[in-house]
């Protein structure tokens, strides 16, 4: 596979094209979500809370795949924006349980609809099979990158 990329333009590589697509999706999503009081970064965390997959900052950071300090900052913004509340954890007085507010619960369906519409528009002209195949390929790329990242985390730089 190495030889395939040697004679190609850097701007045509999968990494660059995925990055461009991600930034375009983020801009579109932010534009559509801002009037609803959401940031694009909020949605994975809010959905995890809604679906019961997370109740703590640690759970959210793991699911959303960001570091704890970044999640703490995001939670401050979501709480400020009236989307989450923190309640004392009855099992551990030092930590909090995170829950959606009624405002978040009421706005999430419209936010999800806006994101799904943007995805549909981005995949305009794709057949259902092509869209499913594209998503499967992106998931494979992500899994490959995760594997590389996990491998690199265990490798020490020479001194």
GROMACS .gro file of N, CA and C in nm:
model
  477
    1UNK      N    1   0.082  -0.120   0.000
    1UNK     CA    2   0.000   0.000   0.000
    1UNK      C    3   0.086   0.126   0.000
    2UNK      N    4   0.208   0.117   0.056
    2UNK     CA    5   0.297   0.232   0.065
    2UNK      C    6   0.323   0.294  -0.072
    3UNK      N    7   0.350   0.211  -0.173
    3UNK     CA    8   0.383   0.263  -0.305
    3UNK      C    9   0.267   0.342  -0.367
    4UNK      N   10   0.146   0.304  -0.335
    4UNK     CA   11   0.028   0.371  -0.392
    4UNK      C   12   0.031   0.520  -0.360
    5UNK      N   13   0.077   0.558  -0.242
    5UNK     CA   14   0.070   0.698  -0.200
    5UNK      C   15   0.193   0.778  -0.239
    6UNK      N   16   0.301   0.712  -0.282
    6UNK     CA   17   0.425   0.783  -0.308
    6UNK      C   18   0.414   0.885  -0.421
    7UNK      N   19   0.339   0.855  -0.525
    7UNK     CA   20   0.330   0.944  -0.640
    7UNK      C   21   0.204   1.031  -0.638
    8UNK      N   22   0.134   1.034  -0.526
    8UNK     CA   23   0.008   1.107  -0.521
    8UNK      C   24   0.024   1.239  -0.449
    9UNK      N   25  -0.068   1.324  -0.474
    9UNK     CA   26  -0.073   1.454  -0.410
    9UNK      C   27  -0.114   1.437  -0.264
   10UNK      N   28  -0.045   1.504  -0.176
   10UNK     CA   29  -0.075   1.498  -0.033
   10UNK      C   30  -0.221   1.539  -0.007
   11UNK      N   31  -0.273   1.629  -0.088
   11UNK     CA   32  -0.410   1.678  -0.069
   11UNK      C   33  -0.515   1.577  -0.114
   12UNK      N   34  -0.472   1.465  -0.171
   12UNK     CA   35  -0.563   1.359  -0.214
   12UNK      C   36  -0.557   1.237  -0.124
   13UNK      N   37  -0.486   1.246  -0.013
   13UNK     CA   38  -0.473   1.131   0.076
   13UNK      C   39  -0.600   1.114   0.160
   14UNK      N   40  -0.628   0.993   0.204
   14UNK     CA   41  -0.746   0.971   0.288
   14UNK      C   42  -0.746   1.058   0.413
   15UNK      N   43  -0.632   1.070   0.478
   15UNK     CA   44  -0.627   1.150   0.600
   15UNK      C   45  -0.668   1.294   0.577
   16UNK      N   46  -0.617   1.353   0.471
   16UNK     CA   47  -0.650   1.492   0.440
   16UNK      C   48  -0.797   1.505   0.402
   17UNK      N   49  -0.846   1.415   0.318
   17UNK     CA   50  -0.985   1.422   0.273
   17UNK      C   51  -1.082   1.398   0.388
   18UNK      N   52  -1.049   1.304   0.477
   18UNK     CA   53  -1.134   1.280   0.595
   18UNK      C   54  -1.135   1.404   0.684
   19UNK      N   55  -1.019   1.466   0.700
   19UNK     CA   56  -1.010   1.587   0.780
   19UNK      C   57  -1.095   1.699   0.720
   20UNK      N   58  -1.088   1.717   0.588
   20UNK     CA   59  -1.172   1.818   0.523
   20UNK      C   60  -1.320   1.789   0.542
   21UNK      N   61  -1.357   1.663   0.523
   21UNK     CA   62  -1.498   1.626   0.541
   21UNK      C   63  -1.542   1.650   0.685
   22UNK      N   64  -1.458   1.613   0.781
   22UNK     CA   65  -1.493   1.632   0.922
   22UNK      C   66  -1.512   1.779   0.955
   23UNK      N   67  -1.424   1.863   0.905
   23UNK     CA   68  -1.438   2.007   0.931
   23UNK      C   69  -1.564   2.063   0.866
   24UNK      N   70  -1.594   2.016   0.745
   24UNK     CA   71  -1.717   2.063   0.678
   24UNK      C   72  -1.841   2.017   0.753
   25UNK      N   73  -1.841   1.890   0.796
   25UNK     CA   74  -1.954   1.841   0.876
   25UNK      C   75  -1.967   1.922   1.004
   26UNK      N   76  -1.856   1.950   1.070
   26UNK     CA   77  -1.860   2.024   1.196
   26UNK      C   78  -1.916   2.165   1.174
   27UNK      N   79  -1.871   2.233   1.069
   27UNK     CA   80  -1.923   2.369   1.041
   27UNK      C   81  -2.073   2.366   1.016
   28UNK      N   82  -2.117   2.273   0.932
   28UNK     CA   83  -2.260   2.261   0.901
   28UNK      C   84  -2.340   2.230   1.027
   29UNK      N   85  -2.289   2.135   1.105
   29UNK     CA   86  -2.359   2.095   1.227
   29UNK      C   87  -2.365   2.209   1.328
   30UNK      N   88  -2.254   2.279   1.347
   30UNK     CA   89  -2.254   2.392   1.440
   30UNK      C   90  -2.357   2.496   1.397
   31UNK      N   91  -2.363   2.524   1.267
   31UNK     CA   92  -2.456   2.624   1.215
   31UNK      C   93  -2.601   2.582   1.247
   32UNK      N   94  -2.629   2.453   1.235
   32UNK     CA   95  -2.765   2.406   1.257
   32UNK      C   96  -2.798   2.386   1.405
   33UNK      N   97  -2.698   2.356   1.486
   33UNK     CA   98  -2.722   2.328   1.627
   33UNK      C   99  -2.719   2.451   1.716
   34UNK      N  100  -2.644   2.552   1.676
   34UNK     CA  101  -2.631   2.672   1.758
   34UNK      C  102  -2.765   2.734   1.795
   35UNK      N  103  -2.859   2.749   1.699
   35UNK     CA  104  -2.989   2.807   1.736
   35UNK      C  105  -3.066   2.722   1.838
   36UNK      N  106  -3.031   2.594   1.850
   36UNK     CA  107  -3.097   2.506   1.946
   36UNK      C  108  -3.027   2.505   2.081
   37UNK      N  109  -2.916   2.578   2.091
   37UNK     CA  110  -2.843   2.586   2.217
   37UNK      C  111  -2.743   2.473   2.238
   38UNK      N  112  -2.702   2.407   2.130
   38UNK     CA  113  -2.607   2.297   2.138
   38UNK      C  114  -2.479   2.330   2.063
   39UNK      N  115  -2.369   2.277   2.113
   39UNK     CA  116  -2.245   2.273   2.037
   39UNK      C  117  -2.231   2.132   1.981
   40UNK      N  118  -2.162   2.117   1.870
   40UNK     CA  119  -2.147   1.986   1.808
   40UNK      C  120  -2.079   1.888   1.903
   41UNK      N  121  -1.987   1.934   1.983
   41UNK     CA  122  -1.919   1.846   2.077
   41UNK      C  123  -2.008   1.793   2.188
   42UNK      N  124  -2.119   1.860   2.212
   42UNK     CA  125  -2.210   1.818   2.319
   42UNK      C  126  -2.285   1.689   2.284
   43UNK      N  127  -2.318   1.673   2.157
   43UNK     CA  128  -2.413   1.569   2.118
   43UNK      C  129  -2.375   1.427   2.161
   44UNK      N  130  -2.251   1.383   2.140
   44UNK     CA  131  -2.219   1.246   2.185
   44UNK      C  132  -2.239   1.228   2.336
   45UNK      N  133  -2.202   1.328   2.413
   45UNK     CA  134  -2.219   1.318   2.559
   45UNK      C  135  -2.367   1.319   2.597
   46UNK      N  136  -2.442   1.408   2.536
   46UNK     CA  137  -2.585   1.416   2.568
   46UNK      C  138  -2.658   1.287   2.528
   47UNK      N  139  -2.620   1.230   2.415
   47UNK     CA  140  -2.684   1.105   2.373
   47UNK      C  141  -2.648   0.991   2.467
   48UNK      N  142  -2.523   0.987   2.515
   48UNK     CA  143  -2.483   0.884   2.610
   48UNK      C  144  -2.561   0.897   2.740
   49UNK      N  145  -2.584   1.020   2.784
   49UNK     CA  146  -2.665   1.043   2.903
   49UNK      C  147  -2.810   1.002   2.878
   50UNK      N  148  -2.862   1.041   2.764
   50UNK     CA  149  -3.001   1.008   2.731
   50UNK      C  150  -3.023   0.858   2.727
   51UNK      N  151  -2.928   0.786   2.669
   51UNK     CA  152  -2.943   0.642   2.651
   51UNK      C  153  -2.903   0.561   2.774
   52UNK      N  154  -2.858   0.630   2.880
   52UNK     CA  155  -2.821   0.560   3.002
   52UNK      C  156  -2.686   0.491   2.997
   53UNK      N  157  -2.604   0.523   2.898
   53UNK     CA  158  -2.471   0.461   2.887
   53UNK      C  159  -2.370   0.529   2.976
   54UNK      N  160  -2.403   0.645   3.029
   54UNK     CA  161  -2.311   0.719   3.114
   54UNK      C  162  -2.388   0.794   3.221
   55UNK      N  163  -2.326   0.804   3.338
   55UNK     CA  164  -2.383   0.885   3.445
   55UNK      C  165  -2.276   0.967   3.516
   56UNK      N  166  -2.149   0.948   3.475
   56UNK     CA  167  -2.040   1.020   3.540
   56UNK      C  168  -1.951   1.087   3.436
   57UNK      N  169  -1.871   1.180   3.482
   57UNK     CA  170  -1.775   1.247   3.395
   57UNK      C  171  -1.678   1.145   3.336
   58UNK      N  172  -1.634   1.051   3.417
   58UNK     CA  173  -1.540   0.949   3.369
   58UNK      C  174  -1.603   0.867   3.257
   59UNK      N  175  -1.729   0.824   3.275
   59UNK     CA  176  -1.800   0.749   3.170
   59UNK      C  177  -1.808   0.831   3.042
   60UNK      N  178  -1.845   0.957   3.056
   60UNK     CA  179  -1.862   1.043   2.940
   60UNK      C  180  -1.729   1.062   2.865
   61UNK      N  181  -1.622   1.085   2.938
   61UNK     CA  182  -1.491   1.104   2.874
   61UNK      C  183  -1.452   0.979   2.795
   62UNK      N  184  -1.478   0.863   2.851
   62UNK     CA  185  -1.445   0.736   2.783
   62UNK      C  186  -1.530   0.718   2.657
   63UNK      N  187  -1.658   0.741   2.668
   63UNK     CA  188  -1.750   0.721   2.555
   63UNK      C  189  -1.724   0.823   2.444
   64UNK      N  190  -1.705   0.948   2.481
   64UNK     CA  191  -1.685   1.055   2.384
   64UNK      C  192  -1.541   1.055   2.331
   65UNK      N  193  -1.455   0.986   2.402
   65UNK     CA  194  -1.315   0.970   2.363
   65UNK      C  195  -1.238   1.100   2.370
   66UNK      N  196  -1.254   1.169   2.483
   66UNK     CA  197  -1.172   1.287   2.509
   66UNK      C  198  -1.114   1.273   2.650
   67UNK      N  199  -1.013   1.352   2.678
   67UNK     CA  200  -0.947   1.348   2.808
   67UNK      C  201  -1.038   1.408   2.915
   68UNK      N  202  -1.014   1.366   3.040
   68UNK     CA  203  -1.095   1.413   3.153
   68UNK      C  204  -1.100   1.566   3.165
   69UNK      N  205  -0.985   1.638   3.152
   69UNK     CA  206  -0.994   1.784   3.165
   69UNK      C  207  -1.082   1.848   3.058
   70UNK      N  208  -1.075   1.795   2.936
   70UNK     CA  209  -1.160   1.849   2.828
   70UNK      C  210  -1.307   1.820   2.858
   71UNK      N  211  -1.335   1.701   2.910
   71UNK     CA  212  -1.474   1.668   2.945
   71UNK      C  213  -1.522   1.758   3.058
   72UNK      N  214  -1.436   1.785   3.155
   72UNK     CA  215  -1.475   1.874   3.266
   72UNK      C  216  -1.513   2.012   3.212
   73UNK      N  217  -1.434   2.064   3.118
   73UNK     CA  218  -1.465   2.194   3.059
   73UNK      C  219  -1.597   2.190   2.982
   74UNK      N  220  -1.618   2.082   2.906
   74UNK     CA  221  -1.742   2.070   2.831
   74UNK      C  222  -1.861   2.064   2.925
   75UNK      N  223  -1.846   1.991   3.034
   75UNK     CA  224  -1.957   1.979   3.129
   75UNK      C  225  -1.991   2.114   3.192
   76UNK      N  226  -1.890   2.195   3.220
   76UNK     CA  227  -1.915   2.330   3.272
   76UNK      C  228  -2.000   2.409   3.172
   77UNK      N  229  -1.964   2.399   3.044
   77UNK     CA  230  -2.041   2.472   2.941
   77UNK      C  231  -2.182   2.416   2.928
   78UNK      N  232  -2.196   2.283   2.929
   78UNK     CA  233  -2.330   2.223   2.917
   78UNK      C  234  -2.417   2.258   3.038
   79UNK      N  235  -2.356   2.263   3.156
   79UNK     CA  236  -2.432   2.302   3.275
   79UNK      C  237  -2.471   2.450   3.265
   80UNK      N  238  -2.379   2.534   3.223
   80UNK     CA  239  -2.407   2.676   3.203
   80UNK      C  240  -2.522   2.696   3.104
   81UNK      N  241  -2.524   2.613   2.999
   81UNK     CA  242  -2.625   2.623   2.896
   81UNK      C  243  -2.757   2.556   2.934
   82UNK      N  244  -2.764   2.503   3.056
   82UNK     CA  245  -2.888   2.444   3.105
   82UNK      C  246  -2.921   2.307   3.046
   83UNK      N  247  -2.818   2.233   3.002
   83UNK     CA  248  -2.841   2.104   2.938
   83UNK      C  249  -2.819   1.985   3.031
   84UNK      N  250  -2.737   2.003   3.132
   84UNK     CA  251  -2.713   1.895   3.229
   84UNK      C  252  -2.724   1.950   3.370
   85UNK      N  253  -2.741   1.857   3.462
   85UNK     CA  254  -2.733   1.892   3.604
   85UNK      C  255  -2.646   1.786   3.671
   86UNK      N  256  -2.584   1.826   3.779
   86UNK     CA  257  -2.500   1.734   3.856
   86UNK      C  258  -2.567   1.711   3.990
   87UNK      N  259  -2.586   1.585   4.023
   87UNK     CA  260  -2.644   1.547   4.151
   87UNK      C  261  -2.541   1.466   4.228
   88UNK      N  262  -2.539   1.479   4.361
   88UNK     CA  263  -2.443   1.399   4.438
   88UNK      C  264  -2.466   1.249   4.413
   89UNK      N  265  -2.356   1.177   4.401
   89UNK     CA  266  -2.362   1.032   4.384
   89UNK      C  267  -2.384   0.970   4.522
   90UNK      N  268  -2.498   0.901   4.542
   90UNK     CA  269  -2.524   0.844   4.674
   90UNK      C  270  -2.421   0.738   4.715
   91UNK      N  271  -2.356   0.675   4.618
   91UNK     CA  272  -2.257   0.571   4.648
   91UNK      C  273  -2.119   0.629   4.675
   92UNK      N  274  -2.094   0.753   4.632
   92UNK     CA  275  -1.962   0.815   4.646
   92UNK      C  276  -1.981   0.964   4.663
   93UNK      N  277  -1.972   1.012   4.784
   93UNK     CA  278  -1.996   1.152   4.814
   93UNK      C  279  -1.900   1.248   4.746
   94UNK      N  280  -1.787   1.197   4.694
   94UNK     CA  281  -1.690   1.284   4.628
   94UNK      C  282  -1.722   1.308   4.481
   95UNK      N  283  -1.811   1.230   4.425
   95UNK     CA  284  -1.840   1.245   4.282
   95UNK      C  285  -1.987   1.279   4.259
   96UNK      N  286  -2.015   1.310   4.135
   96UNK     CA  287  -2.151   1.350   4.096
   96UNK      C  288  -2.205   1.257   3.990
   97UNK      N  289  -2.335   1.246   3.989
   97UNK     CA  290  -2.406   1.179   3.879
   97UNK      C  291  -2.454   1.290   3.786
   98UNK      N  292  -2.438   1.267   3.658
   98UNK     CA  293  -2.475   1.367   3.559
   98UNK      C  294  -2.608   1.324   3.496
   99UNK      N  295  -2.697   1.420   3.478
   99UNK     CA  296  -2.827   1.390   3.417
   99UNK      C  297  -2.866   1.504   3.323
  100UNK      N  298  -2.946   1.470   3.225
  100UNK     CA  299  -2.999   1.571   3.133
  100UNK      C  300  -3.105   1.654   3.203
  101UNK      N  301  -3.114   1.780   3.164
  101UNK     CA  302  -3.224   1.863   3.211
  101UNK      C  303  -3.343   1.844   3.117
  102UNK      N  304  -3.457   1.893   3.159
  102UNK     CA  305  -3.575   1.887   3.073
  102UNK      C  306  -3.552   1.966   2.944
  103UNK      N  307  -3.475   2.074   2.953
  103UNK     CA  308  -3.443   2.153   2.833
  103UNK      C  309  -3.371   2.067   2.731
  104UNK      N  310  -3.269   1.994   2.775
  104UNK     CA  311  -3.193   1.907   2.684
  104UNK      C  312  -3.282   1.798   2.626
  105UNK      N  313  -3.362   1.737   2.711
  105UNK     CA  314  -3.451   1.628   2.666
  105UNK      C  315  -3.546   1.680   2.559
  106UNK      N  316  -3.597   1.801   2.578
  106UNK     CA  317  -3.693   1.857   2.482
  106UNK      C  318  -3.626   1.895   2.350
  107UNK      N  319  -3.500   1.940   2.354
  107UNK     CA  320  -3.433   1.987   2.233
  107UNK      C  321  -3.359   1.879   2.156
  108UNK      N  322  -3.325   1.769   2.221
  108UNK     CA  323  -3.244   1.665   2.155
  108UNK      C  324  -3.307   1.611   2.027
  109UNK      N  325  -3.436   1.582   2.023
  109UNK     CA  326  -3.491   1.529   1.897
  109UNK      C  327  -3.470   1.623   1.779
  110UNK      N  328  -3.488   1.751   1.800
  110UNK     CA  329  -3.469   1.847   1.690
  110UNK      C  330  -3.321   1.854   1.651
  111UNK      N  331  -3.233   1.847   1.749
  111UNK     CA  332  -3.089   1.848   1.720
  111UNK      C  333  -3.050   1.725   1.639
  112UNK      N  334  -3.100   1.609   1.678
  112UNK     CA  335  -3.071   1.486   1.603
  112UNK      C  336  -3.125   1.495   1.461
  113UNK      N  337  -3.246   1.547   1.447
  113UNK     CA  338  -3.304   1.564   1.313
  113UNK      C  339  -3.215   1.653   1.226
  114UNK      N  340  -3.163   1.761   1.285
  114UNK     CA  341  -3.076   1.853   1.210
  114UNK      C  342  -2.949   1.781   1.165
  115UNK      N  343  -2.892   1.699   1.252
  115UNK     CA  344  -2.771   1.625   1.214
  115UNK      C  345  -2.801   1.520   1.108
  116UNK      N  346  -2.910   1.448   1.123
  116UNK     CA  347  -2.945   1.347   1.023
  116UNK      C  348  -2.971   1.411   0.887
  117UNK      N  349  -3.036   1.527   0.887
  117UNK     CA  350  -3.061   1.598   0.762
  117UNK      C  351  -2.930   1.636   0.695
  118UNK      N  352  -2.835   1.689   0.775
  118UNK     CA  353  -2.705   1.725   0.721
  118UNK      C  354  -2.631   1.606   0.664
  119UNK      N  355  -2.639   1.492   0.730
  119UNK     CA  356  -2.574   1.372   0.679
  119UNK      C  357  -2.640   1.326   0.550
  120UNK      N  358  -2.772   1.331   0.545
  120UNK     CA  359  -2.843   1.293   0.423
  120UNK      C  360  -2.803   1.382   0.307
  121UNK      N  361  -2.794   1.510   0.334
  121UNK     CA  362  -2.755   1.605   0.229
  121UNK      C  363  -2.611   1.580   0.184
  122UNK      N  364  -2.523   1.549   0.277
  122UNK     CA  365  -2.383   1.523   0.243
  122UNK      C  366  -2.370   1.396   0.158
  123UNK      N  367  -2.457   1.300   0.179
  123UNK     CA  368  -2.452   1.174   0.105
  123UNK      C  369  -2.550   1.173  -0.013
  124UNK      N  370  -2.594   1.291  -0.053
  124UNK     CA  371  -2.684   1.301  -0.167
  124UNK      C  372  -2.618   1.235  -0.289
  125UNK      N  373  -2.695   1.154  -0.359
  125UNK     CA  374  -2.644   1.086  -0.476
  125UNK      C  375  -2.586   0.949  -0.444
  126UNK      N  376  -2.569   0.918  -0.316
  126UNK     CA  377  -2.522   0.785  -0.276
  126UNK      C  378  -2.644   0.694  -0.265
  127UNK      N  379  -2.632   0.571  -0.310
  127UNK     CA  380  -2.738   0.474  -0.286
  127UNK      C  381  -2.732   0.433  -0.139
  128UNK      N  382  -2.836   0.368  -0.091
  128UNK     CA  383  -2.834   0.319   0.047
  128UNK      C  384  -2.717   0.224   0.069
  129UNK      N  385  -2.692   0.136  -0.028
  129UNK     CA  386  -2.579   0.043  -0.018
  129UNK      C  387  -2.446   0.117  -0.014
  130UNK      N  388  -2.430   0.219  -0.097
  130UNK     CA  389  -2.306   0.296  -0.097
  130UNK      C  390  -2.286   0.367   0.036
  131UNK      N  391  -2.392   0.424   0.090
  131UNK     CA  392  -2.382   0.494   0.218
  131UNK      C  393  -2.344   0.396   0.328
  132UNK      N  394  -2.406   0.279   0.331
  132UNK     CA  395  -2.372   0.178   0.432
  132UNK      C  396  -2.228   0.132   0.416
  133UNK      N  397  -2.185   0.112   0.293
  133UNK     CA  398  -2.048   0.069   0.267
  133UNK      C  399  -1.949   0.178   0.310
  134UNK      N  400  -1.980   0.303   0.281
  134UNK     CA  401  -1.895   0.415   0.320
  134UNK      C  402  -1.880   0.421   0.472
  135UNK      N  403  -1.991   0.407   0.543
  135UNK     CA  404  -1.988   0.408   0.689
  135UNK      C  405  -1.905   0.292   0.742
  136UNK      N  406  -1.922   0.174   0.683
  136UNK     CA  407  -1.844   0.057   0.725
  136UNK      C  408  -1.695   0.082   0.702
  137UNK      N  409  -1.660   0.142   0.590
  137UNK     CA  410  -1.519   0.171   0.562
  137UNK      C  411  -1.463   0.274   0.660
  138UNK      N  412  -1.541   0.377   0.691
  138UNK     CA  413  -1.495   0.475   0.789
  138UNK      C  414  -1.473   0.409   0.925
  139UNK      N  415  -1.564   0.319   0.964
  139UNK     CA  416  -1.546   0.248   1.091
  139UNK      C  417  -1.419   0.164   1.090
  140UNK      N  418  -1.386   0.105   0.977
  140UNK     CA  419  -1.262   0.028   0.966
  140UNK      C  420  -1.140   0.119   0.978
  141UNK      N  421  -1.145   0.235   0.914
  141UNK     CA  422  -1.034   0.330   0.924
  141UNK      C  423  -1.015   0.372   1.070
  142UNK      N  424  -1.126   0.402   1.137
  142UNK     CA  425  -1.119   0.443   1.278
  142UNK      C  426  -1.061   0.330   1.363
  143UNK      N  427  -1.105   0.208   1.340
  143UNK     CA  428  -1.051   0.094   1.416
  143UNK      C  429  -0.901   0.078   1.390
  144UNK      N  430  -0.860   0.093   1.264
  144UNK     CA  431  -0.717   0.084   1.232
  144UNK      C  432  -0.639   0.192   1.305
  145UNK      N  433  -0.689   0.314   1.302
  145UNK     CA  434  -0.622   0.425   1.369
  145UNK      C  435  -0.618   0.406   1.520
  146UNK      N  436  -0.728   0.357   1.576
  146UNK     CA  437  -0.730   0.329   1.720
  146UNK      C  438  -0.624   0.225   1.755
  147UNK      N  439  -0.613   0.123   1.671
  147UNK     CA  440  -0.512   0.021   1.695
  147UNK      C  441  -0.372   0.077   1.688
  148UNK      N  442  -0.347   0.164   1.592
  148UNK     CA  443  -0.215   0.227   1.581
  148UNK      C  444  -0.188   0.315   1.702
  149UNK      N  445  -0.290   0.389   1.745
  149UNK     CA  446  -0.275   0.475   1.862
  149UNK      C  447  -0.247   0.396   1.988
  150UNK      N  448  -0.315   0.282   2.003
  150UNK     CA  449  -0.294   0.198   2.120
  150UNK      C  450  -0.154   0.140   2.118
  151UNK      N  451  -0.108   0.102   2.000
  151UNK     CA  452   0.027   0.049   1.987
  151UNK      C  453   0.131   0.154   2.015
  152UNK      N  454   0.107   0.274   1.966
  152UNK     CA  455   0.203   0.383   1.986
  152UNK      C  456   0.208   0.426   2.132
  153UNK      N  457   0.096   0.412   2.204
  153UNK     CA  458   0.093   0.452   2.345
  153UNK      C  459   0.188   0.368   2.429
  154UNK      N  460   0.208   0.243   2.387
  154UNK     CA  461   0.296   0.154   2.463
  154UNK      C  462   0.441   0.161   2.420
  155UNK      N  463   0.473   0.237   2.316
  155UNK     CA  464   0.609   0.246   2.265
  155UNK      C  465   0.675   0.371   2.320
  156UNK      N  466   0.793   0.355   2.377
  156UNK     CA  467   0.865   0.470   2.429
  156UNK      C  468   0.962   0.523   2.325
  157UNK      N  469   0.971   0.654   2.322
  157UNK     CA  470   1.067   0.719   2.234
  157UNK      C  471   1.208   0.691   2.285
  158UNK      N  472   1.306   0.668   2.194
  158UNK     CA  473   1.444   0.652   2.241
  158UNK      C  474   1.494   0.784   2.302
  159UNK      N  475   1.579   0.770   2.401
  159UNK     CA  476   1.631   0.891   2.467
  159UNK      C  477   1.758   0.937   2.406
   0.00000   0.00000   0.00000
